Amino acid sequence: MTVQIVADTRARLGEGPVWNVDRQQLFYVDAYNHRVHQFDPATGQDRFFNVGDIVSAIALSDNGQLLLALRDRLAYLNVESSEVTPFYQFNFPYPNTRCNDGKCDAQGRFWIGTISEAPKQAELYRYDPDGSIRVMETELTISNGLGWSPDRSTFYLTDSAQQKIYAYDFDAEAGTIQNRRTLIDLSAEIVEPDGLSIDTQGNIWTALWNGWCVACFDSTGKELDRINLPVQRPTSVTFGGSNLTDLYITSASVGLSQKEIQQGFNAGDLFRLSTNAQGMQSNVFRSASI
């Protein structure tokens, strides 16, 4: 497996990559620079939209726009007009809390976690197409990478501060989770699991913050591989390309010293890893009732 630098964006906090199968393009964010990026691998062009606020996650929407998780709001981005339209305001129970990683399930519901300044004050929410909001998990600190097994029976959620990836029983029709257990525990290392993606075999691919690598685990939590990267802080991953076999990897430069940046000169860039695995298409938010 070979790693390529495909966009030298030098993001402060690259995150949230999503592959659009119809466009054959990748969307991702630079959270602290308030940018949504649109990368076209066919041309190598990387353009960005300034959305005016911290932006942490993206989902595709059936209205042709991008669903964004901003600091404390949900909004749509029209990539043709560059217009940003907020439509939901969160009321977080604790101060200094903001949205973090998010994804849609196969039923078109948007799951979005938060990051808190104090331990165990972050939560996981589910925003439904009818405009309702539900708290799905509490007492998190950095709610991060999330995803579903190919058979939709298991939900995965990362708490980076705890250095753990949890598994839950998932009821796809009801959209509920239960029976949390620790699937992957990296607390013996200095790394933190960050964003993740699931392949068609049910393997979990996760970026390891401060780990200089991406790791792959099977559905039992057994580590299968680690692929070295030229940057210290990879942040998230998603499968893309015509066959969904290319793993796109975002990264960060935020918080690194000058010496660390010199050691990992491409901090904040976008990478592509050719793999022998195949990912699943990104789920789409069902916006029709909004």
CSV table of C-alpha atoms in Angstrom, one decimal:
chain,number,residue,atom,x,y,z
A,1,MET,CA,0.0,0.0,0.0
A,2,THR,CA,1.4,3.4,-1.0
A,3,VAL,CA,0.7,6.8,0.4
A,4,GLN,CA,0.5,9.9,-1.7
A,5,ILE,CA,0.1,13.6,-0.9
A,6,VAL,CA,-2.8,14.7,-3.1
A,7,ALA,CA,-3.4,18.3,-1.8
A,8,ASP,CA,-0.8,20.4,0.1
A,9,THR,CA,-3.5,22.4,1.9
A,10,ARG,CA,-1.5,22.8,5.2
A,11,ALA,CA,-4.8,22.7,7.2
A,12,ARG,CA,-4.8,23.7,10.8
A,13,LEU,CA,-7.3,20.9,11.6
A,14,GLY,CA,-8.3,18.8,8.5
A,15,GLU,CA,-11.2,16.6,9.3
A,16,GLY,CA,-14.5,15.0,8.2
A,17,PRO,CA,-13.7,13.6,4.8
A,18,VAL,CA,-16.7,12.4,2.8
A,19,TRP,CA,-16.6,10.9,-0.7
A,20,ASN,CA,-19.3,11.9,-3.2
A,21,VAL,CA,-19.8,9.0,-5.5
A,22,ASP,CA,-21.9,10.9,-8.0
A,23,ARG,CA,-19.4,13.7,-8.4
A,24,GLN,CA,-16.3,11.4,-7.8
A,25,GLN,CA,-15.0,14.1,-5.5
A,26,LEU,CA,-13.9,14.4,-1.9
A,27,PHE,CA,-15.3,17.0,0.6
A,28,TYR,CA,-13.5,17.6,3.8
A,29,VAL,CA,-13.0,20.5,6.3
A,30,ASP,CA,-10.3,22.7,7.8
A,31,ALA,CA,-12.2,23.2,11.1
A,32,TYR,CA,-10.2,26.1,12.6
A,33,ASN,CA,-9.8,28.0,9.3
A,34,HIS,CA,-13.6,27.7,8.7
A,35,ARG,CA,-13.2,26.0,5.4
A,36,VAL,CA,-15.0,23.3,3.5
A,37,HIS,CA,-12.7,21.8,0.8
A,38,GLN,CA,-13.7,20.2,-2.5
A,39,PHE,CA,-11.0,18.0,-4.0
A,40,ASP,CA,-11.3,16.6,-7.5
A,41,PRO,CA,-8.8,13.7,-8.0
A,42,ALA,CA,-9.4,13.8,-11.8
A,43,THR,CA,-7.9,17.3,-12.1
A,44,GLY,CA,-6.0,17.6,-8.8
A,45,GLN,CA,-7.9,20.8,-8.1
A,46,ASP,CA,-8.6,21.6,-4.4
A,47,ARG,CA,-11.0,24.6,-3.9
A,48,PHE,CA,-12.5,25.7,-0.6
A,49,PHE,CA,-15.5,27.6,0.7
A,50,ASN,CA,-15.2,29.9,3.8
A,51,VAL,CA,-18.3,29.1,5.9
A,52,GLY,CA,-17.6,31.7,8.6
A,53,ASP,CA,-17.4,29.5,11.7
A,54,ILE,CA,-15.7,26.4,13.0
A,55,VAL,CA,-16.9,23.5,10.9
A,56,SER,CA,-16.2,19.9,12.1
A,57,ALA,CA,-18.2,17.5,10.0
A,58,ILE,CA,-20.0,17.1,6.6
A,59,ALA,CA,-22.7,14.8,5.3
A,60,LEU,CA,-24.2,14.5,1.9
A,61,SER,CA,-27.8,15.5,1.6
A,62,ASP,CA,-30.6,14.4,-0.8
A,63,ASN,CA,-31.3,18.1,-1.6
A,64,GLY,CA,-27.9,18.3,-3.4
A,65,GLN,CA,-26.3,20.4,-0.7
A,66,LEU,CA,-23.8,19.6,2.0
A,67,LEU,CA,-25.0,19.3,5.6
A,68,LEU,CA,-22.5,21.0,7.9
A,69,ALA,CA,-21.9,20.7,11.6
A,70,LEU,CA,-20.7,24.2,12.7
A,71,ARG,CA,-19.7,25.2,16.2
A,72,ASP,CA,-23.2,24.9,17.6
A,73,ARG,CA,-25.4,24.8,14.6
A,74,LEU,CA,-26.3,22.7,11.6
A,75,ALA,CA,-26.3,24.3,8.2
A,76,TYR,CA,-26.5,23.6,4.5
A,77,LEU,CA,-23.7,24.7,2.1
A,78,ASN,CA,-24.7,25.1,-1.6
A,79,VAL,CA,-21.5,24.4,-3.5
A,80,GLU,CA,-22.8,26.1,-6.6
A,81,SER,CA,-23.7,29.4,-4.9
A,82,SER,CA,-21.4,29.2,-1.8
A,83,GLU,CA,-24.4,30.1,0.3
A,84,VAL,CA,-24.5,28.8,3.9
A,85,THR,CA,-28.0,28.4,5.4
A,86,PRO,CA,-28.2,27.5,9.1
A,87,PHE,CA,-31.3,25.6,10.1
A,88,TYR,CA,-30.8,24.2,13.6
A,89,GLN,CA,-29.3,25.7,16.8
A,90,PHE,CA,-28.0,23.4,19.5
A,91,ASN,CA,-28.5,24.2,23.2
A,92,PHE,CA,-25.6,22.4,24.9
A,93,PRO,CA,-25.9,21.8,28.6
A,94,TYR,CA,-22.2,22.8,29.3
A,95,PRO,CA,-20.2,25.8,28.3
A,96,ASN,CA,-17.2,25.7,26.0
A,97,THR,CA,-18.7,22.8,24.1
A,98,ARG,CA,-18.8,22.5,20.3
A,99,CYS,CA,-19.8,20.0,17.6
A,100,ASN,CA,-17.2,17.5,16.5
A,101,ASP,CA,-17.3,14.4,14.2
A,102,GLY,CA,-20.6,13.3,12.6
A,103,LYS,CA,-22.1,10.9,10.1
A,104,CYS,CA,-25.4,9.8,8.6
A,105,ASP,CA,-26.9,6.4,9.2
A,106,ALA,CA,-28.5,4.4,6.3
A,107,GLN,CA,-31.9,5.7,7.4
A,108,GLY,CA,-30.8,9.3,6.7
A,109,ARG,CA,-30.4,10.4,10.3
A,110,PHE,CA,-27.4,12.6,11.2
A,111,TRP,CA,-25.4,11.5,14.3
A,112,ILE,CA,-23.1,14.2,15.7
A,113,GLY,CA,-20.9,14.2,18.8
A,114,THR,CA,-19.5,17.1,20.7
A,115,ILE,CA,-16.1,18.0,22.3
A,116,SER,CA,-16.0,19.5,25.8
A,117,GLU,CA,-13.4,21.4,27.7
A,118,ALA,CA,-14.0,19.5,30.9
A,119,PRO,CA,-14.0,15.6,31.1
A,120,LYS,CA,-17.3,13.8,30.5
A,121,GLN,CA,-19.3,16.8,29.4
A,122,ALA,CA,-19.6,15.9,25.8
A,123,GLU,CA,-22.5,14.1,24.3
A,124,LEU,CA,-23.7,12.3,21.1
A,125,TYR,CA,-26.8,13.5,19.4
A,126,ARG,CA,-29.1,12.1,16.7
A,127,TYR,CA,-30.7,14.7,14.4
A,128,ASP,CA,-33.7,13.3,12.5
A,129,PRO,CA,-35.1,14.5,9.1
A,130,ASP,CA,-38.3,15.6,10.9
A,131,GLY,CA,-36.2,18.2,12.9
A,132,SER,CA,-36.2,16.3,16.2
A,133,ILE,CA,-33.1,15.9,18.3
A,134,ARG,CA,-32.2,13.1,20.7
A,135,VAL,CA,-29.3,12.6,23.1
A,136,MET,CA,-27.9,9.2,22.4
A,137,GLU,CA,-24.9,9.0,24.7
A,138,THR,CA,-23.5,11.1,27.6
A,139,GLU,CA,-20.4,11.5,29.7
A,140,LEU,CA,-18.0,11.6,26.7
A,141,THR,CA,-15.1,14.0,26.4
A,142,ILE,CA,-14.1,14.0,22.7
A,143,SER,CA,-16.9,12.3,20.8
A,144,ASN,CA,-15.1,11.4,17.6
A,145,GLY,CA,-15.0,8.7,14.8
A,146,LEU,CA,-18.3,6.9,14.3
A,147,GLY,CA,-19.7,4.3,11.9
A,148,TRP,CA,-21.8,1.2,11.4
A,149,SER,CA,-20.9,-2.4,10.5
A,150,PRO,CA,-21.9,-3.6,7.0
A,151,ASP,CA,-24.9,-5.5,8.4
A,152,ARG,CA,-25.9,-2.4,10.4
A,153,SER,CA,-26.1,-4.4,13.6
A,154,THR,CA,-23.2,-2.6,15.3
A,155,PHE,CA,-22.5,1.1,15.9
A,156,TYR,CA,-19.0,2.3,16.6
A,157,LEU,CA,-18.0,5.5,18.6
A,158,THR,CA,-14.6,6.8,19.5
A,159,ASP,CA,-13.8,8.8,22.6
A,160,SER,CA,-10.4,10.2,21.8
A,161,ALA,CA,-9.7,11.4,25.3
A,162,GLN,CA,-10.3,7.9,26.7
A,163,GLN,CA,-8.2,6.5,23.8
A,164,LYS,CA,-11.0,4.0,23.1
A,165,ILE,CA,-13.3,2.9,20.4
A,166,TYR,CA,-16.6,1.6,21.7
A,167,ALA,CA,-19.1,-0.9,20.1
A,168,TYR,CA,-22.8,-0.8,20.6
A,169,ASP,CA,-25.7,-3.0,19.6
A,170,PHE,CA,-27.6,-1.0,16.9
A,171,ASP,CA,-31.3,-1.2,16.0
A,172,ALA,CA,-31.4,0.3,12.5
A,173,GLU,CA,-35.1,0.8,12.3
A,174,ALA,CA,-35.5,2.5,15.7
A,175,GLY,CA,-32.1,4.2,15.5
A,176,THR,CA,-31.1,3.2,19.0
A,177,ILE,CA,-27.9,2.0,20.6
A,178,GLN,CA,-27.3,-0.1,23.7
A,179,ASN,CA,-24.8,-2.5,25.4
A,180,ARG,CA,-21.7,-0.3,25.1
A,181,ARG,CA,-18.4,-2.2,25.4
A,182,THR,CA,-14.8,-1.3,24.8
A,183,LEU,CA,-13.7,-2.8,21.5
A,184,ILE,CA,-10.3,-1.1,21.0
A,185,ASP,CA,-8.3,0.3,23.9
A,186,LEU,CA,-5.1,2.2,23.1
A,187,SER,CA,-4.6,3.8,26.5
A,188,ALA,CA,-1.3,2.0,26.9
A,189,GLU,CA,0.1,4.2,24.1
A,190,ILE,CA,0.4,8.0,23.5
A,191,VAL,CA,-1.9,7.8,20.4
A,192,GLU,CA,-5.5,8.8,20.3
A,193,PRO,CA,-7.9,7.2,17.9
A,194,ASP,CA,-9.6,9.9,15.8
A,195,GLY,CA,-11.9,9.6,12.8
A,196,LEU,CA,-12.7,6.2,11.4
A,197,SER,CA,-14.2,4.4,8.4
A,198,ILE,CA,-15.6,0.8,7.9
A,199,ASP,CA,-14.8,-1.4,4.9
A,200,THR,CA,-17.1,-4.0,3.4
A,201,GLN,CA,-15.5,-6.7,5.4
A,202,GLY,CA,-16.4,-4.9,8.6
A,203,ASN,CA,-12.8,-3.8,9.4
A,204,ILE,CA,-12.3,-0.5,11.2
A,205,TRP,CA,-9.8,1.9,9.8
A,206,THR,CA,-8.9,4.7,12.1
A,207,ALA,CA,-6.5,7.7,12.1
A,208,LEU,CA,-4.2,7.7,15.1
A,209,TRP,CA,-3.6,11.2,16.4
A,210,ASN,CA,0.1,11.6,17.5
A,211,GLY,CA,0.7,8.1,16.0
A,212,TRP,CA,2.1,8.9,12.5
A,213,CYS,CA,-0.1,6.2,11.1
A,214,VAL,CA,-3.5,4.8,10.2
A,215,ALA,CA,-4.5,1.5,11.9
A,216,CYS,CA,-6.8,-1.2,10.8
A,217,PHE,CA,-8.7,-3.5,13.2
A,218,ASP,CA,-11.1,-6.3,12.5
A,219,SER,CA,-14.6,-6.4,14.0
A,220,THR,CA,-13.4,-8.2,17.1
A,221,GLY,CA,-10.9,-5.4,17.9
A,222,LYS,CA,-7.9,-7.4,16.8
A,223,GLU,CA,-5.2,-5.1,15.1
A,224,LEU,CA,-4.5,-6.1,11.6
A,225,ASP,CA,-2.1,-3.5,10.4
A,226,ARG,CA,-0.6,0.0,10.8
A,227,ILE,CA,0.4,2.1,7.8
A,228,ASN,CA,3.0,4.7,8.5
A,229,LEU,CA,2.4,8.3,7.4
A,230,PRO,CA,4.7,11.3,7.0
A,231,VAL,CA,2.7,13.4,9.5
A,232,GLN,CA,2.3,13.1,13.3
A,233,ARG,CA,-1.4,13.9,13.5
A,234,PRO,CA,-3.6,12.2,11.0
A,235,THR,CA,-7.2,13.0,11.9
A,236,SER,CA,-9.8,11.1,9.8
A,237,VAL,CA,-10.3,8.7,7.0
A,238,THR,CA,-12.8,7.7,4.3
A,239,PHE,CA,-12.8,5.5,1.3
A,240,GLY,CA,-13.1,7.0,-2.2
A,241,GLY,CA,-12.2,6.5,-5.8
A,242,SER,CA,-14.1,4.8,-8.6
A,243,ASN,CA,-14.0,1.4,-6.7
A,244,LEU,CA,-14.0,2.9,-3.2
A,245,THR,CA,-10.5,1.3,-2.6
A,246,ASP,CA,-8.6,4.6,-2.0
A,247,LEU,CA,-8.4,5.6,1.6
A,248,TYR,CA,-8.3,9.4,1.9
A,249,ILE,CA,-6.7,10.7,5.0
A,250,THR,CA,-6.9,14.2,6.5
A,251,SER,CA,-4.3,15.6,9.0
A,252,ALA,CA,-3.6,18.5,11.3
A,253,SER,CA,-0.9,21.0,12.1
A,254,VAL,CA,-2.5,22.6,15.1
A,255,GLY,CA,-0.6,22.4,18.3
A,256,LEU,CA,2.7,21.3,16.8
A,257,SER,CA,5.9,23.0,17.6
A,258,GLN,CA,8.2,24.4,14.9
A,259,LYS,CA,10.5,21.4,15.4
A,260,GLU,CA,7.6,19.0,15.1
A,261,ILE,CA,6.4,20.7,11.9
A,262,GLN,CA,9.9,20.4,10.5
A,263,GLN,CA,9.9,16.7,11.3
A,264,GLY,CA,6.5,16.3,9.6
A,265,PHE,CA,6.6,19.0,7.0
A,266,ASN,CA,3.3,18.0,5.3
A,267,ALA,CA,1.2,18.4,8.5
A,268,GLY,CA,-2.3,19.5,7.5
A,269,ASP,CA,-2.1,18.0,4.0
A,270,LEU,CA,-4.5,15.5,2.4
A,271,PHE,CA,-3.2,12.0,1.6
A,272,ARG,CA,-4.4,9.0,-0.4
A,273,LEU,CA,-3.6,5.4,0.4
A,274,SER,CA,-4.2,2.7,-2.2
A,275,THR,CA,-5.6,-0.3,-0.4
A,276,ASN,CA,-6.8,-3.9,-1.0
A,277,ALA,CA,-10.0,-3.1,0.9
A,278,GLN,CA,-13.2,-1.6,-0.3
A,279,GLY,CA,-15.2,1.0,1.5
A,280,MET,CA,-19.0,1.6,1.7
A,281,GLN,CA,-20.8,4.5,0.1
A,282,SER,CA,-21.4,7.5,2.4
A,283,ASN,CA,-25.0,7.6,3.7
A,284,VAL,CA,-27.1,10.6,2.7
A,285,PHE,CA,-29.2,12.9,5.0
A,286,ARG,CA,-32.9,12.9,4.2
A,287,SER,CA,-33.8,16.5,4.0
A,288,ALA,CA,-37.1,16.5,2.3
A,289,SER,CA,-39.2,17.3,5.4
A,290,ILE,CA,-37.0,20.3,6.4
